[in-house]
Amino acid sequence: MTREPGASFDGFGLGLRPPHYQQFLTEHVPVDFVEVISENFMIDGGRPRYILDQMRERMPVALHGVSMSVGSSDGLDLDYLARLKALVDHVDPLFVSDHLCWTRIDGFNSHDLLPLPYTDEALDLVCANISQAQDVLQRQMLIENPSTYLQFLDETMTEWQFLDVLCDRTGCALLLDVNNIFVSAVNHGFDPIAYLDGIPADRVRQIHLAGHSQGRDRLIDTHDKPVPPPVWALYAASRHRIPSVATMIERDDDIPPLADLLDELDIAREIACEGERQAA
Amino acid sequence: MTLATLQRSFRNWLTDVPVAMEVWVDGDARAGLDIYHNAYRVQLVECLKDTFEKTLLWIGDDAFINAARTHIEQTPPSGWTLGVYGKGFDQTLASLYPDDPEVAELAWLDWALSRAFECADCVPVAADALTAVDWDQAVLVLIPSIQTGLARTNAGAIWSALEAELTPPDATLLPTPGTMLVWRKDFTPCFRTIEAIEQVALEMVGSGSSFTALCMSLIEQLGSEAGIAQAGAMLAEWIDQGLILAINQPEK
């Protein structure tokens, strides 16, 4: 069906962001991979594509999308898919991922990761869209659990049950965002450990770590702060269940010096090592 | 009700079209709905701020946010990439600032430079390739990043001053309206204001006219000696600035 590159990759990486381009190109940065936002490089040319090519010569690159809209009831955008396919063929990325969400309906694109109702109808639709994407891309996709700020009245399953069936029916894998689990667990009052126990651990290929902010009534997934202690604790719990997986820090706003992110990545390495020691 | 109906309701919620969201969510979800409603606008405003950096500096934060919110209400995003969302923002500004034409021209310049930034790569013709050209047959091909826009004001000078973090000049109308020419050299977007004669010449080249036809046009406008000199000077500048992608020489 589809290629499954990166299935045994368990390195540590960072999201590649413009303030750090120069250091990545001119210094040795101790990471095993970088992840880029796919859409930022689905362009005809210019410096961003040059940077991407340079990075690809140095280390594996993961492509992380925000606009596939696998939950759109009017299907995938074929122009988008063709452009992503061209980028995938050019980069030969470690992973190709996007979010369990929808962004687009009837030609309107919110550019926000909007929540899906976890119903049989949505599950059928998302399965069909992901299968189509994997067929076009000729490779397995990783689907990321989103942070959500509301739940719908007619939901018939939990998010982790939805993801479990999704993996089973499409052959896709998971990008587990541990911060998103924490944010949604606090916002909706579920047990994050039950979430970890409910997902198919053997399908998790990559983990995102990030920070969040306290809004007036909800935690908000802002990616503008260091990874906080409760997210580190949840990461430790996840590594007990998922011993071999790629991990990265995802920082998108108030981006600190690269050294700060590398320090955070060292914490992740220590937690992963501790998990391995305990497992042994 | 279907997922499609839910998603249309959600779109209406985001774009302030009256909709009964309580069909889909309970009362506790209002805080969540508000987060999505706010995030939709914040992200688009930030996108416009990033793209129209000099326009933002020129009109200030409050005025820019008001203009951005007007644009968002009038032009909901439709493309898969936020990169194209700024298209038409200069026209929104033109309608908001009819007495300050430099605002829309600054926005056009910001937009054109951002498009040039991610345009397709190319290798322009080098000066040493000119010696082998049969100029009687030559047809110039422009690089893909070239864009032109109307220059009625000194928006270009304002943009350059803001880029250099200098005090920008007061906005003024140019004595004679010209054209802003935008292109990318290597990885750097560039612009300059050109006069009508060069703008017409670039249009001729862009429409496939031969170099001979261009020379004849210039001779007609300026006379034989000055026309040939003008053609040579423009060609030298275009080559120097990397504006010529190829010089084709069709079979006779």
mmCIF file with all atom_site columns, C-alpha atoms in Angstrom, chain A residues 39-40 42-50 67 71-74 77 79-80 83 102 104-117 121-122 125 147-154 216-220, chain B residues 1-8 10-11 14-15 21-26 28-37 39-40 43-44 76-83 85 116-121 184 186-188:
data_model
loop_
_atom_site.group_PDB
_atom_site.id
_atom_site.type_symbol
_atom_site.label_atom_id
_atom_site.label_alt_id
_atom_site.label_comp_id
_atom_site.label_asym_id
_atom_site.label_entity_id
_atom_site.label_seq_id
_atom_site.pdbx_PDB_ins_code
_atom_site.Cartn_x
_atom_site.Cartn_y
_atom_site.Cartn_z
_atom_site.occupancy
_atom_site.B_iso_or_equiv
_atom_site.pdbx_formal_charge
_atom_site.auth_seq_id
_atom_site.auth_comp_id
_atom_site.auth_asym_id
_atom_site.auth_atom_id
_atom_site.pdbx_PDB_model_num
ATOM 1   C CA . GLU A 1 39  ? 3.108   24.685 3.503  1.00 0.00 ? 39  GLU A CA 1
ATOM 2   C CA . ASN A 1 40  ? 6.003   27.108 4.048  1.00 0.00 ? 40  ASN A CA 1
ATOM 3   C CA . MET A 1 42  ? 5.214   24.264 -1.004 1.00 0.00 ? 42  MET A CA 1
ATOM 4   C CA . ILE A 1 43  ? 6.344   27.245 -3.053 1.00 0.00 ? 43  ILE A CA 1
ATOM 5   C CA . ASP A 1 44  ? 8.031   27.651 -6.402 1.00 0.00 ? 44  ASP A CA 1
ATOM 6   C CA . GLY A 1 45  ? 11.493  28.682 -5.191 1.00 0.00 ? 45  GLY A CA 1
ATOM 7   C CA . GLY A 1 46  ? 13.498  31.267 -3.284 1.00 0.00 ? 46  GLY A CA 1
ATOM 8   C CA . ARG A 1 47  ? 15.529  31.178 -0.103 1.00 0.00 ? 47  ARG A CA 1
ATOM 9   C CA . PRO A 1 48  ? 13.184  28.898 1.901  1.00 0.00 ? 48  PRO A CA 1
ATOM 10  C CA . ARG A 1 49  ? 13.544  26.099 -0.636 1.00 0.00 ? 49  ARG A CA 1
ATOM 11  C CA . TYR A 1 50  ? 17.310  26.610 -0.711 1.00 0.00 ? 50  TYR A CA 1
ATOM 12  C CA . SER A 1 67  ? -3.718  22.597 5.736  1.00 0.00 ? 67  SER A CA 1
ATOM 13  C CA . GLY A 1 71  ? -11.777 16.299 8.278  1.00 0.00 ? 71  GLY A CA 1
ATOM 14  C CA . SER A 1 72  ? -13.289 18.460 5.532  1.00 0.00 ? 72  SER A CA 1
ATOM 15  C CA . SER A 1 73  ? -16.674 17.103 4.560  1.00 0.00 ? 73  SER A CA 1
ATOM 16  C CA . ASP A 1 74  ? -16.131 18.241 0.978  1.00 0.00 ? 74  ASP A CA 1
ATOM 17  C CA . ASP A 1 77  ? -8.021  19.897 -2.010 1.00 0.00 ? 77  ASP A CA 1
ATOM 18  C CA . ASP A 1 79  ? -4.189  21.142 -5.838 1.00 0.00 ? 79  ASP A CA 1
ATOM 19  C CA . TYR A 1 80  ? -2.871  21.093 -2.286 1.00 0.00 ? 80  TYR A CA 1
ATOM 20  C CA . ARG A 1 83  ? 1.884   20.331 -4.342 1.00 0.00 ? 83  ARG A CA 1
ATOM 21  C CA . TRP A 1 102 ? -10.707 20.359 9.544  1.00 0.00 ? 102 TRP A CA 1
ATOM 22  C CA . ARG A 1 104 ? -11.871 24.193 5.045  1.00 0.00 ? 104 ARG A CA 1
ATOM 23  C CA . ILE A 1 105 ? -15.484 24.039 3.837  1.00 0.00 ? 105 ILE A CA 1
ATOM 24  C CA . ASP A 1 106 ? -17.050 25.209 0.565  1.00 0.00 ? 106 ASP A CA 1
ATOM 25  C CA . GLY A 1 107 ? -13.947 27.137 -0.491 1.00 0.00 ? 107 GLY A CA 1
ATOM 26  C CA . PHE A 1 108 ? -13.590 28.927 2.843  1.00 0.00 ? 108 PHE A CA 1
ATOM 27  C CA . ASN A 1 109 ? -10.316 28.177 4.622  1.00 0.00 ? 109 ASN A CA 1
ATOM 28  C CA . SER A 1 110 ? -10.140 29.186 8.279  1.00 0.00 ? 110 SER A CA 1
ATOM 29  C CA . HIS A 1 111 ? -6.415  28.388 8.567  1.00 0.00 ? 111 HIS A CA 1
ATOM 30  C CA . ASP A 1 112 ? -7.203  27.171 12.071 1.00 0.00 ? 112 ASP A CA 1
ATOM 31  C CA . LEU A 1 113 ? -7.223  23.586 13.303 1.00 0.00 ? 113 LEU A CA 1
ATOM 32  C CA . LEU A 1 114 ? -10.950 23.238 13.935 1.00 0.00 ? 114 LEU A CA 1
ATOM 33  C CA . PRO A 1 115 ? -12.371 20.381 16.004 1.00 0.00 ? 115 PRO A CA 1
ATOM 34  C CA . LEU A 1 116 ? -14.177 17.357 14.627 1.00 0.00 ? 116 LEU A CA 1
ATOM 35  C CA . PRO A 1 117 ? -17.077 15.604 16.297 1.00 0.00 ? 117 PRO A CA 1
ATOM 36  C CA . GLU A 1 121 ? -19.781 9.786  10.083 1.00 0.00 ? 121 GLU A CA 1
ATOM 37  C CA . ALA A 1 122 ? -16.632 11.809 10.808 1.00 0.00 ? 122 ALA A CA 1
ATOM 38  C CA . LEU A 1 125 ? -14.904 10.641 6.192  1.00 0.00 ? 125 LEU A CA 1
ATOM 39  C CA . SER A 1 147 ? -5.686  20.589 21.166 1.00 0.00 ? 147 SER A CA 1
ATOM 40  C CA . THR A 1 148 ? -9.410  21.246 21.331 1.00 0.00 ? 148 THR A CA 1
ATOM 41  C CA . TYR A 1 149 ? -11.458 23.835 23.173 1.00 0.00 ? 149 TYR A CA 1
ATOM 42  C CA . LEU A 1 150 ? -14.935 22.340 22.882 1.00 0.00 ? 150 LEU A CA 1
ATOM 43  C CA . GLN A 1 151 ? -16.706 19.020 22.463 1.00 0.00 ? 151 GLN A CA 1
ATOM 44  C CA . PHE A 1 152 ? -19.832 18.362 20.411 1.00 0.00 ? 152 PHE A CA 1
ATOM 45  C CA . LEU A 1 153 ? -23.125 17.056 21.735 1.00 0.00 ? 153 LEU A CA 1
ATOM 46  C CA . ASP A 1 154 ? -23.491 14.045 19.479 1.00 0.00 ? 154 ASP A CA 1
ATOM 47  C CA . ARG A 1 216 ? -9.706  32.752 30.679 1.00 0.00 ? 216 ARG A CA 1
ATOM 48  C CA . ASP A 1 217 ? -11.591 29.462 30.693 1.00 0.00 ? 217 ASP A CA 1
ATOM 49  C CA . ARG A 1 218 ? -9.378  27.047 28.797 1.00 0.00 ? 218 ARG A CA 1
ATOM 50  C CA . LEU A 1 219 ? -5.768  26.060 28.346 1.00 0.00 ? 219 LEU A CA 1
ATOM 51  C CA . ILE A 1 220 ? -4.610  27.234 24.928 1.00 0.00 ? 220 ILE A CA 1
ATOM 52  C CA . MET B 2 1   ? -27.712 16.633 10.839 1.00 0.00 ? 1   MET B CA 1
ATOM 53  C CA . THR B 2 2   ? -24.563 15.999 8.881  1.00 0.00 ? 2   THR B CA 1
ATOM 54  C CA . LEU B 2 3   ? -20.930 16.848 9.357  1.00 0.00 ? 3   LEU B CA 1
ATOM 55  C CA . ALA B 2 4   ? -21.179 19.184 6.369  1.00 0.00 ? 4   ALA B CA 1
ATOM 56  C CA . THR B 2 5   ? -23.993 21.075 8.090  1.00 0.00 ? 5   THR B CA 1
ATOM 57  C CA . LEU B 2 6   ? -21.943 21.347 11.266 1.00 0.00 ? 6   LEU B CA 1
ATOM 58  C CA . GLN B 2 7   ? -18.924 22.654 9.355  1.00 0.00 ? 7   GLN B CA 1
ATOM 59  C CA . ARG B 2 8   ? -21.019 25.256 7.538  1.00 0.00 ? 8   ARG B CA 1
ATOM 60  C CA . PHE B 2 10  ? -18.968 26.625 12.311 1.00 0.00 ? 10  PHE B CA 1
ATOM 61  C CA . ARG B 2 11  ? -17.820 28.686 9.328  1.00 0.00 ? 11  ARG B CA 1
ATOM 62  C CA . LEU B 2 14  ? -16.279 32.258 12.645 1.00 0.00 ? 14  LEU B CA 1
ATOM 63  C CA . THR B 2 15  ? -17.370 34.830 10.088 1.00 0.00 ? 15  THR B CA 1
ATOM 64  C CA . MET B 2 21  ? -24.407 26.865 17.566 1.00 0.00 ? 21  MET B CA 1
ATOM 65  C CA . GLU B 2 22  ? -26.333 25.520 20.571 1.00 0.00 ? 22  GLU B CA 1
ATOM 66  C CA . VAL B 2 23  ? -27.634 22.823 18.222 1.00 0.00 ? 23  VAL B CA 1
ATOM 67  C CA . TRP B 2 24  ? -24.130 21.419 18.179 1.00 0.00 ? 24  TRP B CA 1
ATOM 68  C CA . VAL B 2 25  ? -22.599 22.221 21.551 1.00 0.00 ? 25  VAL B CA 1
ATOM 69  C CA . ASP B 2 26  ? -23.790 22.718 25.096 1.00 0.00 ? 26  ASP B CA 1
ATOM 70  C CA . ASP B 2 28  ? -20.216 25.213 28.496 1.00 0.00 ? 28  ASP B CA 1
ATOM 71  C CA . ALA B 2 29  ? -18.770 25.269 25.001 1.00 0.00 ? 29  ALA B CA 1
ATOM 72  C CA . ARG B 2 30  ? -19.270 29.025 24.593 1.00 0.00 ? 30  ARG B CA 1
ATOM 73  C CA . ALA B 2 31  ? -15.764 29.712 25.932 1.00 0.00 ? 31  ALA B CA 1
ATOM 74  C CA . GLY B 2 32  ? -14.340 27.287 23.383 1.00 0.00 ? 32  GLY B CA 1
ATOM 75  C CA . LEU B 2 33  ? -16.314 28.829 20.542 1.00 0.00 ? 33  LEU B CA 1
ATOM 76  C CA . ASP B 2 34  ? -14.990 32.231 21.525 1.00 0.00 ? 34  ASP B CA 1
ATOM 77  C CA . ILE B 2 35  ? -11.409 30.932 21.390 1.00 0.00 ? 35  ILE B CA 1
ATOM 78  C CA . TYR B 2 36  ? -11.860 29.703 17.812 1.00 0.00 ? 36  TYR B CA 1
ATOM 79  C CA . HIS B 2 37  ? -13.674 32.920 16.835 1.00 0.00 ? 37  HIS B CA 1
ATOM 80  C CA . ALA B 2 39  ? -7.998  32.765 16.875 1.00 0.00 ? 39  ALA B CA 1
ATOM 81  C CA . TYR B 2 40  ? -9.366  32.941 13.315 1.00 0.00 ? 40  TYR B CA 1
ATOM 82  C CA . GLN B 2 43  ? -4.025  34.573 12.833 1.00 0.00 ? 43  GLN B CA 1
ATOM 83  C CA . LEU B 2 44  ? -5.150  36.480 9.750  1.00 0.00 ? 44  LEU B CA 1
ATOM 84  C CA . PRO B 2 76  ? -12.545 35.568 3.970  1.00 0.00 ? 76  PRO B CA 1
ATOM 85  C CA . PRO B 2 77  ? -9.543  33.362 3.169  1.00 0.00 ? 77  PRO B CA 1
ATOM 86  C CA . SER B 2 78  ? -9.973  30.698 0.530  1.00 0.00 ? 78  SER B CA 1
ATOM 87  C CA . GLY B 2 79  ? -6.506  29.473 -0.481 1.00 0.00 ? 79  GLY B CA 1
ATOM 88  C CA . TRP B 2 80  ? -4.768  26.524 1.154  1.00 0.00 ? 80  TRP B CA 1
ATOM 89  C CA . THR B 2 81  ? -1.821  28.714 2.063  1.00 0.00 ? 81  THR B CA 1
ATOM 90  C CA . LEU B 2 82  ? -1.840  31.805 4.233  1.00 0.00 ? 82  LEU B CA 1
ATOM 91  C CA . GLY B 2 83  ? 0.888   33.062 1.923  1.00 0.00 ? 83  GLY B CA 1
ATOM 92  C CA . TYR B 2 85  ? -4.040  35.899 1.897  1.00 0.00 ? 85  TYR B CA 1
ATOM 93  C CA . ALA B 2 116 ? 8.959   37.726 -5.596 1.00 0.00 ? 116 ALA B CA 1
ATOM 94  C CA . PHE B 2 117 ? 10.550  36.196 -2.480 1.00 0.00 ? 117 PHE B CA 1
ATOM 95  C CA . GLU B 2 118 ? 9.093   32.770 -3.195 1.00 0.00 ? 118 GLU B CA 1
ATOM 96  C CA . CYS B 2 119 ? 8.942   32.905 -6.986 1.00 0.00 ? 119 CYS B CA 1
ATOM 97  C CA . ALA B 2 120 ? 10.531  30.162 -9.070 1.00 0.00 ? 120 ALA B CA 1
ATOM 98  C CA . ASP B 2 121 ? 14.324  30.129 -9.187 1.00 0.00 ? 121 ASP B CA 1
ATOM 99  C CA . ARG B 2 184 ? 14.149  39.038 -7.403 1.00 0.00 ? 184 ARG B CA 1
ATOM 100 C CA . ASP B 2 186 ? 19.380  35.706 -6.472 1.00 0.00 ? 186 ASP B CA 1
ATOM 101 C CA . PHE B 2 187 ? 17.357  35.411 -3.257 1.00 0.00 ? 187 PHE B CA 1
ATOM 102 C CA . THR B 2 188 ? 16.812  39.134 -2.707 1.00 0.00 ? 188 THR B CA 1
#
